[in-house]
Short mmCIF file of C-alpha atoms in Angstrom, two decimals:
data_model
loop_
_atom_site.label_atom_id
_atom_site.label_comp_id
_atom_site.label_asym_id
_atom_site.label_seq_id
_atom_site.Cartn_x
_atom_site.Cartn_y
_atom_site.Cartn_z
CA UNK L 1 -17.53 -6.38 37.57
CA UNK L 2 -19.03 -3.40 39.36
CA UNK L 3 -16.56 -0.78 40.53
CA UNK L 4 -17.93 0.83 43.66
CA UNK L 5 -16.15 4.02 44.61
CA UNK L 6 -15.04 4.10 48.19
CA UNK L 7 -15.15 0.32 48.52
CA UNK L 8 -11.95 -0.75 50.25
CA UNK L 9 -10.82 -4.06 51.66
CA UNK L 10 -7.30 -3.77 52.98
CA UNK L 11 -6.18 -7.27 51.91
CA UNK L 12 -6.91 -6.71 48.23
CA UNK L 13 -4.31 -5.45 45.76
CA UNK L 14 -4.96 -1.90 44.56
CA UNK L 15 -5.10 -1.56 40.79
CA UNK L 16 -5.33 1.39 38.40
CA UNK L 17 -6.60 1.01 34.80
CA UNK L 18 -5.44 3.52 32.15
CA UNK L 19 -6.63 3.29 28.54
CA UNK L 20 -8.27 5.85 26.27
CA UNK L 21 -10.70 3.23 24.90
CA UNK L 22 -13.81 2.73 27.03
CA UNK L 23 -14.39 -0.71 25.53
CA UNK L 24 -10.87 -1.82 26.46
CA UNK L 25 -11.32 -0.43 29.98
CA UNK L 26 -14.52 -2.48 30.31
CA UNK L 27 -12.77 -5.66 29.12
CA UNK L 28 -9.94 -5.11 31.61
CA UNK L 29 -12.49 -4.51 34.40
CA UNK L 30 -14.16 -7.81 33.49
CA UNK L 31 -10.77 -9.51 33.87
CA UNK L 32 -10.35 -8.36 37.45
CA UNK L 33 -10.83 -11.04 40.07
CA UNK L 34 -12.78 -9.22 42.79
CA UNK L 35 -11.42 -11.29 45.67
CA UNK L 36 -7.86 -10.38 44.75
CA UNK L 37 -8.01 -6.83 43.38
CA UNK L 38 -9.58 -3.52 44.23
CA UNK L 39 -9.91 -1.02 41.37
CA UNK L 40 -8.85 2.33 42.85
CA UNK L 41 -8.93 4.34 39.65
CA UNK L 42 -9.85 4.34 35.97
CA UNK L 43 -8.24 6.86 33.62
CA UNK L 44 -8.90 7.70 29.96
CA UNK L 45 -5.74 9.73 29.38
CA UNK L 46 -2.13 9.85 30.54
CA UNK L 47 -2.39 12.92 32.77
CA UNK L 48 -5.44 11.58 34.60
CA UNK L 49 -3.61 8.25 35.06
CA UNK L 50 -0.71 10.04 36.72
CA UNK L 51 -3.03 12.11 38.89
CA UNK L 52 -4.87 8.99 40.10
CA UNK L 53 -1.57 7.20 40.61
CA UNK L 54 -0.35 9.95 42.97
CA UNK L 55 -3.67 10.06 44.82
CA UNK L 56 -4.37 6.34 45.18
CA UNK L 57 -0.91 4.73 45.24
CA UNK L 58 -1.95 1.55 43.38
CA UNK L 59 0.28 -1.55 43.54
CA UNK L 60 -0.53 -2.63 39.97
CA UNK L 61 -1.27 -0.49 36.90
CA UNK L 62 -2.54 -1.57 33.48
CA UNK L 63 -1.26 1.09 31.09
CA UNK L 64 -1.97 1.80 27.42
CA UNK L 65 0.77 3.50 25.37
CA UNK L 66 -1.13 5.54 22.78
CA UNK L 67 -3.19 7.91 24.91
CA UNK L 68 -4.11 11.60 24.71
CA UNK L 69 -2.55 14.28 26.96
CA UNK L 70 0.51 12.16 27.87
CA UNK L 71 1.69 8.94 26.22
CA UNK L 72 1.86 5.77 28.28
CA UNK L 73 5.65 5.37 28.17
CA UNK L 74 6.13 8.87 29.62
CA UNK L 75 3.49 8.08 32.26
CA UNK L 76 5.36 4.85 33.03
CA UNK L 77 8.64 6.73 33.63
CA UNK L 78 6.89 9.17 35.96
CA UNK L 79 5.19 6.37 37.89
CA UNK L 80 8.48 4.52 38.39
CA UNK L 81 10.12 7.74 39.65
CA UNK L 82 7.32 8.14 42.21
CA UNK L 83 7.15 4.47 43.25
CA UNK L 84 9.84 2.12 41.89
CA UNK L 85 7.98 -0.84 43.44
CA UNK L 86 4.83 -0.42 41.33
CA UNK L 87 4.03 -3.30 38.96
CA UNK L 88 3.00 -1.97 35.56
CA UNK L 89 1.51 -4.07 32.78
CA UNK L 90 1.70 -2.26 29.46
CA UNK L 91 -1.23 -3.14 27.19
CA UNK L 92 -0.71 -1.89 23.67
CA UNK L 93 -1.49 -2.32 20.00
CA UNK L 94 2.16 -1.44 19.30
CA UNK L 95 3.33 -5.02 19.05
CA UNK L 96 6.80 -4.64 17.56
CA UNK L 97 9.58 -6.09 19.69
CA UNK L 98 11.32 -2.74 20.19
CA UNK L 99 8.26 -1.21 21.84
CA UNK L 100 7.91 -4.13 24.24
CA UNK L 101 11.62 -4.05 25.10
CA UNK L 102 11.48 -0.27 25.57
CA UNK L 103 8.53 -0.62 27.98
CA UNK L 104 10.38 -3.26 30.02
CA UNK L 105 13.54 -1.10 30.05
CA UNK L 106 11.49 1.80 31.41
CA UNK L 107 10.27 -0.39 34.27
CA UNK L 108 7.18 -2.28 33.07
CA UNK L 109 6.88 -5.81 34.51
CA UNK L 110 4.78 -7.27 31.70
CA UNK L 111 3.40 -6.55 28.22
CA UNK L 112 0.08 -7.59 26.67
CA UNK L 113 -0.46 -7.12 22.94
CA UNK L 114 -3.81 -5.92 21.61
CA UNK L 115 -6.06 -7.56 20.62
CA UNK L 116 -6.33 -9.66 23.78
CA UNK L 117 -8.90 -11.67 25.69
CA UNK L 118 -10.13 -11.26 29.27
CA UNK L 119 -8.25 -14.48 30.07
CA UNK L 120 -4.95 -13.01 28.79
CA UNK L 121 -5.30 -10.08 31.19
CA UNK L 122 -6.62 -12.16 34.10
CA UNK L 123 -3.73 -14.63 33.98
CA UNK L 124 -1.08 -11.85 33.75
CA UNK L 125 -2.68 -9.96 36.64
CA UNK L 126 -2.84 -13.02 38.87
CA UNK L 127 0.78 -13.87 38.07
CA UNK L 128 1.84 -10.32 38.91
CA UNK L 129 -0.26 -10.35 42.09
CA UNK L 130 2.00 -13.13 43.41
CA UNK L 131 4.94 -10.71 43.29
CA UNK L 132 3.21 -7.90 45.21
CA UNK L 133 4.54 -7.69 48.76
CA UNK O 1 2.90 0.56 -0.97
CA UNK O 2 4.24 -2.75 -2.15
CA UNK O 3 2.12 -5.82 -2.82
CA UNK O 4 3.81 -7.53 0.12
CA UNK O 5 2.91 -4.64 2.45
CA UNK O 6 -0.69 -4.74 1.26
CA UNK O 7 -0.83 -8.48 1.95
CA UNK O 8 0.49 -7.87 5.47
CA UNK O 9 -2.23 -5.27 6.10
CA UNK O 10 -4.84 -7.83 4.99
CA UNK O 11 -3.29 -10.54 7.17
CA UNK O 12 -3.20 -8.22 10.22
CA UNK O 13 -6.83 -7.16 9.69
CA UNK O 14 -8.13 -10.71 9.29
CA UNK O 15 -6.14 -11.82 12.33
CA UNK O 16 -7.77 -9.05 14.35
CA UNK O 17 -11.28 -10.34 13.60
CA UNK O 18 -10.34 -13.92 14.46
CA UNK O 19 -8.65 -12.86 17.71
CA UNK O 20 -11.53 -10.80 19.09
CA UNK O 21 -14.48 -12.88 17.90
CA UNK O 22 -13.20 -16.38 17.20
CA UNK O 23 -14.88 -16.08 13.80
CA UNK O 24 -13.01 -15.61 10.56
CA UNK O 25 -13.48 -12.58 8.33
CA UNK O 26 -13.07 -12.68 4.57
CA UNK O 27 -11.22 -10.21 2.44
CA UNK O 28 -12.60 -9.01 -0.91
CA UNK O 29 -10.41 -7.91 -3.80
CA UNK O 30 -8.48 -4.75 -2.85
CA UNK O 31 -8.83 -1.80 -5.20
CA UNK O 32 -7.42 1.69 -5.63
CA UNK O 33 -9.62 4.42 -4.21
CA UNK O 34 -10.75 6.84 -6.88
CA UNK O 35 -13.42 9.55 -6.57
CA UNK O 36 -16.12 7.22 -5.25
CA UNK O 37 -16.64 7.63 -1.49
CA UNK O 38 -15.66 4.70 0.72
CA UNK O 39 -17.39 5.38 4.00
CA UNK O 40 -19.91 3.46 6.09
CA UNK O 41 -21.81 4.29 9.29
CA UNK O 42 -18.88 4.62 11.69
CA UNK O 43 -15.26 5.39 10.90
CA UNK O 44 -12.03 5.47 12.91
CA UNK O 45 -9.11 7.36 11.37
CA UNK O 46 -5.46 7.07 12.41
CA UNK O 47 -2.83 9.56 11.27
CA UNK O 48 0.54 8.04 10.43
CA UNK O 49 3.83 9.89 10.84
CA UNK O 50 7.50 9.00 11.06
CA UNK O 51 9.23 7.22 8.17
CA UNK O 52 5.86 6.56 6.49
CA UNK O 53 3.29 9.34 6.32
CA UNK O 54 -0.41 9.15 5.60
CA UNK O 55 -3.59 7.72 7.09
CA UNK O 56 -5.29 4.44 7.78
CA UNK O 57 -9.01 4.31 8.34
CA UNK O 58 -11.47 1.58 9.24
CA UNK O 59 -15.11 2.14 8.32
CA UNK O 60 -17.91 -0.29 9.17
CA UNK O 61 -21.62 -0.90 9.27
CA UNK O 62 -23.26 -0.41 12.64
CA UNK O 63 -24.45 -4.04 12.57
CA UNK O 64 -20.89 -5.30 12.43
CA UNK O 65 -19.68 -3.08 15.26
CA UNK O 66 -22.62 -4.04 17.48
CA UNK O 67 -21.93 -7.74 16.92
CA UNK O 68 -18.21 -7.31 17.59
CA UNK O 69 -18.84 -5.24 20.74
CA UNK O 70 -21.26 -7.89 22.07
CA UNK O 71 -18.64 -10.55 21.44
CA UNK O 72 -15.84 -8.57 23.10
CA UNK O 73 -17.85 -7.42 26.11
CA UNK O 74 -19.73 -10.72 26.48
CA UNK O 75 -22.95 -8.80 27.06
CA UNK O 76 -26.04 -7.89 25.06
CA UNK O 77 -26.34 -4.22 26.00
CA UNK O 78 -24.11 -2.22 23.70
CA UNK O 79 -24.35 1.57 23.59
CA UNK O 80 -23.65 3.99 20.73
CA UNK O 81 -20.65 5.19 22.74
CA UNK O 82 -19.32 1.60 22.82
CA UNK O 83 -19.68 1.38 19.03
CA UNK O 84 -17.94 4.70 18.42
CA UNK O 85 -15.15 3.73 20.78
CA UNK O 86 -14.80 0.32 19.14
CA UNK O 87 -14.39 1.66 15.60
CA UNK O 88 -11.52 3.84 16.84
CA UNK O 89 -10.00 0.96 18.78
CA UNK O 90 -10.11 -1.31 15.72
CA UNK O 91 -8.34 1.34 13.61
CA UNK O 92 -5.82 1.84 16.44
CA UNK O 93 -5.15 -1.87 16.96
CA UNK O 94 -4.70 -2.73 13.28
CA UNK O 95 -2.46 0.32 12.73
CA UNK O 96 -0.44 -0.42 15.87
CA UNK O 97 0.00 -4.07 14.94
CA UNK O 98 1.40 -2.94 11.57
CA UNK O 99 4.55 -1.76 13.37
CA UNK O 100 5.65 -5.37 13.06
CA UNK O 101 5.92 -4.75 9.33
CA UNK O 102 6.72 -1.06 9.02
CA UNK O 103 9.05 -0.75 12.02
CA UNK O 104 9.28 1.31 15.18
CA UNK O 105 9.34 4.59 13.22
CA UNK O 106 5.76 3.89 12.13
CA UNK O 107 4.06 6.37 14.48
CA UNK O 108 0.30 6.31 15.00
CA UNK O 109 -2.01 9.03 16.33
CA UNK O 110 -4.93 8.56 18.68
CA UNK O 111 -8.06 7.78 16.62
CA UNK O 112 -10.46 10.36 15.23
CA UNK O 113 -14.02 9.02 15.12
CA UNK O 114 -16.65 9.90 12.54
CA UNK O 115 -20.18 9.07 13.64
CA UNK O 116 -22.65 8.75 10.76
CA UNK O 117 -22.00 8.46 7.06
CA UNK O 118 -19.77 11.30 5.92
CA UNK O 119 -19.69 12.26 2.24
CA UNK O 120 -16.17 10.85 2.06
CA UNK O 121 -12.89 10.81 3.98
CA UNK O 122 -10.42 13.28 2.54
CA UNK O 123 -7.04 11.70 1.83
CA UNK O 124 -3.92 13.16 0.18
CA UNK O 125 -4.45 13.11 -3.60
CA UNK O 126 -0.79 12.55 -4.43
CA UNK O 127 -0.62 9.21 -2.58
CA UNK O 128 -2.37 6.05 -3.76
CA UNK O 129 -5.05 4.80 -1.35
CA UNK O 130 -5.87 1.10 -1.27
CA UNK O 131 -9.32 -0.10 -0.20
CA UNK O 132 -9.63 -3.57 1.33
CA UNK O 133 -13.22 -4.86 1.61
CA UNK O 134 -13.86 -6.98 4.72
CA UNK O 135 -16.85 -9.26 5.19
CA UNK O 136 -17.54 -10.71 8.63
CA UNK O 137 -20.70 -12.58 9.59
CA UNK O 138 -22.62 -11.05 6.64
CA UNK O 139 -21.64 -7.53 7.59
CA UNK O 140 -19.42 -5.12 5.74
CA UNK O 141 -16.38 -2.97 6.50
CA UNK O 142 -13.47 -1.43 4.63
CA UNK O 143 -9.94 -0.71 5.67
CA UNK O 144 -8.37 2.07 3.64
CA UNK O 145 -4.61 2.52 3.61
CA UNK O 146 -2.98 5.67 2.28
CA UNK O 147 0.78 5.60 2.88
CA UNK O 148 3.54 7.35 1.00
#
């Protein structure tokens, strides 16, 4: 889908995408259902993700763990401190159980293992959208 | 590395290809890396730290990466930046998935990308490096695992 900066429709759910891989960011963007979500930011590193989070106050975040500048789990902790209501989906190649459990303990609502398909992300996002007030 | 660990690396790598493309890859006979260079057009290198130390790299022909990127993005226009990003992402995903075998103390770095055929990838000489040839849709890649 095309992300048009400045485009805002108040009834859509605001979403932030954070992943250091441009190809993964593109796949996640393709998963976004335009009628339901509005992409308010796209970050390629942890610090930028946090900066956009503070500026845009997204309701849902897709968050990679292994990123430059600040790792995703640290970013997750910071995001939860700022807004405990935010719904974070961690998307990571680190597929061991302990990493997934750790992410959930730190406040993530869902976990998607890499490699994944657009359908995997779309279905998780739509499910999470139902829980956004 | 044990034979069982090597088999798990192969299994994880083949699973990756099936997951992202729906098409199976085939594994050639693994061999120990000697002085001969094992490097193709694009390479993604992951540093490993924690309980196991070393490197894992994935090196592939451009043709393979273009075909994989087209499959993943579901579009025909694939840029050089997409290809470079993809080779790093493949190395990252395979290495990250290996935590299932090596445990949570298997720590991976962000990928380093080499664009263009290097003379070789320098690996520690005191650790054995295993080369796994991968064939997918008539294109070639290698995954090289060097873990103490």
